[in-house]
Coordinates of C-alpha atoms in Angstrom, one line a residue:
M1 CA 0.0 0.0 0.0
I2 CA 1.4 3.4 -1.0
S3 CA 1.3 6.0 1.8
P4 CA 1.0 9.8 1.3
T5 CA 4.7 10.3 2.2
D6 CA 6.2 7.6 0.0
R7 CA 8.5 8.2 -3.0
I8 CA 7.4 6.6 -6.2
Y9 CA 9.4 5.7 -9.4
L10 CA 8.1 5.0 -12.9
Q11 CA 10.5 2.8 -14.8
P12 CA 9.6 2.1 -18.4
T13 CA 9.8 -1.6 -19.1
A14 CA 8.4 -4.4 -21.3
F15 CA 9.9 -2.9 -24.5
V16 CA 8.5 -4.0 -27.8
A17 CA 10.1 -4.1 -31.3
R18 CA 7.6 -1.7 -32.9
P19 CA 4.3 0.1 -32.1
H20 CA 2.4 -1.1 -35.2
G21 CA -1.1 -2.3 -34.2
L22 CA -0.6 -1.4 -30.6
D23 CA -2.2 2.0 -30.4
G24 CA -2.9 3.0 -26.9
R25 CA -1.0 0.0 -25.5
V26 CA 2.5 1.3 -26.0
E27 CA 4.3 4.5 -25.3
R28 CA 7.3 6.0 -27.1
L29 CA 10.3 6.7 -24.8
R30 CA 10.6 10.4 -25.3
D31 CA 11.4 10.9 -29.1
G32 CA 13.7 8.0 -29.6
A33 CA 13.3 4.7 -31.4
L34 CA 12.0 2.7 -28.4
W35 CA 8.5 1.8 -27.4
Y36 CA 7.4 0.2 -24.1
S37 CA 4.2 -1.4 -22.9
A38 CA 4.4 -1.1 -19.1
Y39 CA 5.8 0.7 -16.2
Q40 CA 7.5 -0.8 -13.2
L41 CA 6.0 1.3 -10.4
T42 CA 8.1 1.1 -7.3
W43 CA 7.7 2.9 -4.0
R44 CA 9.8 3.3 -0.8
D45 CA 9.5 5.5 2.2
E46 CA 10.2 9.2 2.3
A47 CA 13.6 8.7 3.9
G48 CA 14.8 6.4 1.2
G49 CA 15.7 2.9 2.1
R50 CA 14.8 -0.4 0.5
R51 CA 11.8 -0.9 -1.6
K52 CA 8.4 -1.2 0.1
G53 CA 6.7 -2.6 -2.9
E54 CA 6.5 -2.7 -6.7
T55 CA 4.0 -3.6 -9.4
L56 CA 3.7 -3.7 -13.1
V57 CA 1.2 -1.2 -14.7
P58 CA 0.2 -1.4 -18.4
V59 CA 0.7 1.8 -20.3
D60 CA -3.1 2.2 -20.9
E61 CA -3.7 2.0 -17.1
I62 CA -1.0 4.4 -15.8
E63 CA -3.1 7.5 -15.8
A64 CA -5.9 5.9 -13.8
T65 CA -3.3 4.4 -11.4
L66 CA -1.7 7.7 -10.8
A67 CA -5.1 9.4 -10.3
A68 CA -5.9 7.0 -7.4
L69 CA -2.7 7.9 -5.5
P70 CA -2.5 10.4 -2.6
D71 CA -2.0 13.9 -3.8
A72 CA 1.7 14.4 -3.0
V73 CA 2.6 11.0 -4.5
R74 CA 0.4 11.5 -7.5
A75 CA 2.3 14.8 -8.2
Q76 CA 5.6 12.9 -8.3
G77 CA 4.2 10.3 -10.7
E78 CA 2.7 13.0 -13.0
R79 CA 6.1 14.8 -13.2
Q80 CA 7.8 11.7 -14.2
F81 CA 5.1 10.7 -16.6
A82 CA 5.3 14.1 -18.3
A83 CA 9.1 13.9 -18.6
L84 CA 8.9 10.5 -20.4
R85 CA 6.6 12.1 -23.0
S86 CA 8.7 15.2 -23.5
P87 CA 11.0 15.4 -26.6
T88 CA 14.8 15.5 -26.1
K89 CA 16.1 18.9 -27.3
P90 CA 19.2 18.8 -29.5
L91 CA 22.4 20.0 -28.1
S92 CA 23.2 23.4 -29.6
L93 CA 27.0 23.8 -29.6
G94 CA 27.6 27.1 -31.4
E95 CA 27.1 26.4 -35.1
R96 CA 26.9 22.7 -34.5
V97 CA 23.7 20.9 -33.5
I98 CA 23.7 17.3 -32.2
R99 CA 20.3 15.6 -32.3
L100 CA 19.7 13.0 -29.6
D101 CA 16.8 11.1 -31.1
Q102 CA 19.3 8.4 -31.9
P103 CA 22.3 7.3 -29.7
K104 CA 25.5 9.2 -30.1
V105 CA 29.1 8.3 -29.2
M106 CA 31.3 10.5 -27.0
G107 CA 35.0 9.5 -27.6
I108 CA 37.3 9.5 -24.5
L109 CA 40.5 11.4 -24.9
N110 CA 42.6 11.2 -21.8
V111 CA 45.6 13.6 -21.9
T112 CA 47.1 12.1 -18.8
P113 CA 50.0 9.8 -17.9
D114 CA 48.0 7.7 -15.5
S115 CA 44.4 7.0 -16.6
F116 CA 43.4 3.4 -15.8
S117 CA 43.0 2.3 -19.4
D118 CA 45.0 4.5 -21.8
G119 CA 47.3 6.6 -19.5
G120 CA 50.3 8.0 -21.4
K121 CA 49.0 7.2 -24.9
H122 CA 48.0 10.8 -25.6
I123 CA 50.1 12.9 -23.3
D124 CA 51.7 14.6 -26.3
S125 CA 49.3 17.3 -27.6
E126 CA 50.0 16.5 -31.3
V127 CA 49.3 12.8 -30.8
A128 CA 46.2 13.6 -28.7
A129 CA 44.8 15.9 -31.3
H130 CA 45.4 13.4 -34.1
A131 CA 43.6 10.7 -32.0
G132 CA 40.7 13.1 -31.4
F133 CA 40.3 13.8 -35.1
A134 CA 40.4 10.1 -35.8
M135 CA 37.6 9.5 -33.3
G136 CA 35.5 12.2 -35.1
E137 CA 36.2 10.6 -38.5
A138 CA 35.1 7.2 -37.0
G139 CA 31.7 8.7 -36.1
A140 CA 32.1 10.2 -32.6
A141 CA 29.7 13.1 -32.2
L142 CA 31.7 14.5 -29.3
I143 CA 35.3 14.2 -28.0
D144 CA 35.6 14.3 -24.2
V145 CA 39.1 15.7 -23.3
G146 CA 40.3 15.1 -19.8
G147 CA 43.6 16.2 -18.1
E148 CA 43.2 14.5 -14.7
S149 CA 42.8 10.8 -14.0
T150 CA 39.9 9.9 -11.7
R151 CA 40.7 6.2 -11.3
P152 CA 40.7 4.9 -7.7
G153 CA 43.7 6.2 -5.9
A154 CA 44.7 8.7 -8.5
P155 CA 46.5 11.8 -7.2
L156 CA 44.9 15.3 -7.4
I157 CA 46.8 17.5 -9.8
W158 CA 47.2 21.3 -9.8
E159 CA 44.8 23.1 -12.0
G160 CA 47.6 24.9 -13.9
D161 CA 49.0 21.5 -15.0
E162 CA 45.6 20.3 -16.0
I163 CA 45.1 23.4 -18.1
E164 CA 48.4 23.0 -19.8
R165 CA 47.5 19.4 -20.7
V166 CA 44.1 20.1 -22.2
R167 CA 44.1 23.6 -23.7
P168 CA 46.3 22.9 -26.8
V169 CA 44.4 19.8 -27.6
I170 CA 41.0 21.4 -27.3
E171 CA 42.1 24.4 -29.3
R172 CA 43.3 22.2 -32.2
L173 CA 40.2 20.0 -32.2
A174 CA 37.8 23.0 -32.0
R175 CA 39.6 24.8 -34.8
G176 CA 39.2 21.6 -36.9
G177 CA 35.4 21.6 -36.3
V178 CA 35.2 18.9 -33.7
A179 CA 32.6 19.3 -30.9
V180 CA 34.6 19.1 -27.6
S181 CA 33.6 18.3 -24.1
A182 CA 35.9 19.2 -21.2
D183 CA 36.1 16.5 -18.5
T184 CA 37.0 18.5 -15.4
R185 CA 35.7 19.4 -12.0
K186 CA 37.8 22.6 -11.5
A187 CA 36.4 26.0 -12.4
A188 CA 39.7 27.4 -13.7
V189 CA 40.0 24.5 -16.0
M190 CA 36.5 24.9 -17.2
E191 CA 37.1 28.6 -18.0
A192 CA 40.3 27.7 -19.9
A193 CA 38.6 24.9 -21.8
L194 CA 35.6 27.0 -22.8
G195 CA 38.0 29.7 -23.9
A196 CA 39.9 27.2 -26.0
G197 CA 36.7 26.1 -27.8
A198 CA 35.1 23.4 -25.6
A199 CA 31.3 23.4 -25.9
I200 CA 30.2 21.1 -23.0
I201 CA 31.4 20.7 -19.4
N202 CA 31.5 17.1 -18.1
D203 CA 31.9 17.2 -14.3
I204 CA 32.2 14.0 -12.3
S205 CA 31.3 16.0 -9.1
A206 CA 28.1 17.5 -10.7
L207 CA 29.4 21.0 -10.1
L208 CA 30.0 20.4 -6.3
Y209 CA 33.8 20.0 -6.1
D210 CA 34.6 23.6 -6.9
E211 CA 32.4 26.4 -5.5
R212 CA 32.9 28.5 -8.6
A213 CA 32.0 25.8 -11.1
L214 CA 28.3 26.3 -11.2
D215 CA 28.7 30.0 -11.9
V216 CA 31.2 29.4 -14.6
V217 CA 28.8 27.0 -16.4
R218 CA 25.8 29.3 -15.9
K219 CA 27.6 32.3 -17.3
A220 CA 28.9 30.3 -20.3
G221 CA 25.4 29.1 -21.1
C222 CA 26.8 25.8 -22.2
P223 CA 25.4 22.2 -21.6
V224 CA 26.7 20.4 -18.6
I225 CA 27.0 16.7 -17.7
L226 CA 26.1 16.0 -14.0
M227 CA 27.6 12.7 -12.8
H228 CA 26.8 10.8 -9.6
A229 CA 29.7 9.9 -7.4
P230 CA 29.5 9.1 -3.7
S231 CA 32.0 11.8 -2.8
Q232 CA 32.6 15.2 -4.3
K233 CA 36.0 15.5 -2.5
S234 CA 39.4 14.7 -3.9
D235 CA 38.6 10.9 -4.2
P236 CA 35.2 10.5 -5.9
H237 CA 35.2 6.8 -5.1
E238 CA 35.0 7.3 -1.3
G239 CA 31.8 6.1 0.4
G240 CA 29.3 4.2 -1.7
D241 CA 27.0 2.9 1.0
Y242 CA 23.6 2.4 -0.7
Q243 CA 20.3 1.2 0.6
D244 CA 19.1 0.6 -3.0
V245 CA 21.6 1.9 -5.5
L246 CA 19.3 2.6 -8.4
F247 CA 16.9 4.7 -6.4
D248 CA 19.6 6.3 -4.3
V249 CA 21.5 7.5 -7.3
Y250 CA 18.2 8.6 -9.0
D251 CA 17.2 10.6 -6.0
W252 CA 20.6 12.2 -5.7
L253 CA 20.6 13.2 -9.4
A254 CA 17.0 14.4 -9.2
A255 CA 18.0 16.7 -6.3
R256 CA 21.1 17.9 -8.1
V257 CA 19.3 18.6 -11.4
A258 CA 16.7 20.6 -9.4
A259 CA 19.4 22.6 -7.6
V260 CA 21.3 23.4 -10.8
E261 CA 18.1 24.4 -12.6
A262 CA 17.2 26.7 -9.7
A263 CA 20.6 28.3 -10.0
G264 CA 19.8 29.4 -13.5
I265 CA 20.9 26.5 -15.8
A266 CA 18.1 25.4 -18.0
R267 CA 17.1 21.7 -17.7
D268 CA 17.5 21.2 -21.4
H269 CA 21.2 22.1 -20.9
I270 CA 21.6 19.3 -18.3
I271 CA 22.7 15.7 -19.1
V272 CA 22.8 13.1 -16.4
D273 CA 25.2 10.3 -15.8
P274 CA 24.7 7.7 -13.0
G275 CA 28.5 7.3 -12.7
I276 CA 29.2 3.6 -13.5
G277 CA 32.2 2.5 -11.6
F278 CA 32.5 5.5 -9.3
G279 CA 32.2 4.1 -5.7
K280 CA 30.0 1.3 -6.9
G281 CA 30.5 -2.5 -6.8
V282 CA 29.8 -4.9 -9.7
A283 CA 26.2 -5.5 -8.4
D284 CA 25.6 -1.8 -8.1
N285 CA 26.8 -1.1 -11.6
L286 CA 24.7 -3.9 -13.1
A287 CA 21.6 -2.6 -11.2
L288 CA 22.1 0.9 -12.6
I289 CA 22.4 -0.3 -16.2
N290 CA 19.4 -2.7 -15.8
G291 CA 17.4 0.2 -14.4
A292 CA 18.7 2.9 -16.7
A293 CA 15.3 3.6 -18.2
L294 CA 14.3 5.2 -14.9
F295 CA 16.6 8.1 -15.4
H296 CA 14.5 9.4 -18.3
T297 CA 11.9 10.5 -15.9
L298 CA 14.3 13.4 -15.0
G299 CA 13.6 14.9 -18.3
C300 CA 17.3 15.1 -19.2
P301 CA 19.4 13.2 -21.8
L302 CA 21.1 10.2 -20.3
L303 CA 24.9 9.4 -20.7
I304 CA 26.3 6.0 -19.8
G305 CA 30.0 5.4 -19.6
A306 CA 30.9 1.8 -18.9
S307 CA 33.9 1.6 -21.3
R308 CA 36.6 -0.8 -20.1
K309 CA 35.4 -0.5 -16.5
R310 CA 36.6 -2.8 -13.8
M311 CA 33.2 -4.6 -13.6
I312 CA 34.0 -6.2 -17.0
G313 CA 37.2 -7.8 -15.7
A314 CA 35.3 -8.9 -12.5
L315 CA 32.8 -10.8 -14.7
D316 CA 35.4 -12.2 -17.1
H317 CA 38.3 -13.8 -15.4
E318 CA 40.0 -10.5 -14.5
A319 CA 40.4 -9.4 -18.2
P320 CA 42.8 -6.4 -18.3
A321 CA 41.5 -3.1 -19.5
E322 CA 42.8 -3.6 -23.1
R323 CA 40.8 -6.8 -23.4
R324 CA 37.4 -5.4 -22.4
L325 CA 36.0 -4.4 -25.8
G326 CA 33.4 -7.1 -25.9
G327 CA 32.2 -6.3 -22.4
S328 CA 32.1 -2.6 -23.1
L329 CA 29.9 -3.1 -26.2
A330 CA 27.6 -5.5 -24.3
L331 CA 27.0 -2.9 -21.5
H332 CA 26.6 0.0 -23.9
L333 CA 24.1 -1.8 -26.1
A334 CA 22.2 -2.7 -22.9
A335 CA 22.1 1.0 -22.0
I336 CA 21.0 1.9 -25.5
E337 CA 18.2 -0.7 -25.3
R338 CA 17.0 1.3 -22.2
G339 CA 17.2 4.7 -24.1
A340 CA 20.6 6.0 -23.3
Q341 CA 21.3 8.9 -25.7
I342 CA 25.0 9.3 -25.3
I343 CA 27.6 6.5 -24.9
R344 CA 31.1 7.5 -23.6
A345 CA 33.6 5.1 -25.1
H346 CA 37.3 4.5 -25.7
D347 CA 36.8 2.2 -28.7
V348 CA 34.9 4.6 -31.0
P349 CA 34.9 2.7 -34.4
E350 CA 33.7 -0.5 -32.8
T351 CA 31.0 1.3 -30.7
V352 CA 29.8 3.3 -33.7
Q353 CA 29.6 0.1 -35.7
A354 CA 27.6 -1.7 -32.9
I355 CA 25.1 1.2 -32.7
R356 CA 24.7 1.2 -36.5
L357 CA 23.8 -2.5 -36.4
W358 CA 21.4 -1.8 -33.5
Q359 CA 19.8 1.0 -35.5
G360 CA 19.6 -1.3 -38.5
L361 CA 17.7 -3.9 -36.5
R362 CA 15.3 -1.2 -35.2
D363 CA 14.7 0.2 -38.7
A364 CA 14.0 -3.3 -40.0
A365 CA 11.4 -3.9 -37.3
L366 CA 9.8 -0.5 -37.8
T367 CA 9.6 -0.9 -41.6
Q368 CA 8.3 -4.4 -41.6
P369 CA 4.8 -4.5 -43.2
F370 CA 1.9 -4.6 -40.8
V371 CA -1.0 -6.9 -41.6
E372 CA -4.1 -6.1 -39.6
H373 CA -6.1 -9.2 -38.7

């Protein structure tokens, strides 16, 4: 029984190959190429904690189900329901526009000596820029340039050193017409990156690490990626004690999106990332990907970055980072099947190819002739 103080969550589920002949019984997930036929309605108490109950509600019964709930709870459900029906606005990056009605790839370009997977490969700015252009030619819509490793145990570096690493690379890529995201949590680095031509800020601390960061993004008017991590201090992996990881992360991101929006950043400029691998165990990460469709009820585009993450090795005989391509593709395709609009990946050509095949399967299902009986 749902009480007036409970929190509820509407998670799209029971996806179907196509909507033909199912009018009124399926709903489109925002404006993407996915349709679902039911909601997993879950509730837990106001303070969070473990699930009190859950049920499956067919699409054609959801409005009546919500109408029967206590007022405060109904309001939660109606906000989530409205978000699921809202279109995803394209990312406007100066003269460039990136539509998100189909999945896009964000290429990872770490200009660091110590990143967990590719540290040292792109520390030279010329080599890094060449790699970024190659990712763009392979089909990446965005290149995410980072100058500080955030692997577990990585040292904090001085912002001046971080700027020196990323600025020349961003400048070259931006001059060459590449859409660049700056992966940083420091306001000074954000300012330098934006000045060099970056168009998006990707902050693992969701603008909480540096007290100036939110103001920098607000004044720039650029899109921002808010990622969940259990700590916004030097080590983002600290903590990670969850009652129910999917809903804990969801609640945290919902509160953060509301706060950033209240501070003057439009919701359609906010992208959310549940932070796969940051202070989360294998079971936590799997739960987040399995439940990724829930995050669409925030009304923001969803980014998933599981590329070469430790969980792949944990499930495959401790495979090292350079041998985690298959696992990365499996996790990213699972995220796409749940509506993820942006996939952050090291292996751009392979990820783009996998998405193209996925799109081909979707297109084939949607164009198959429908025979009404």
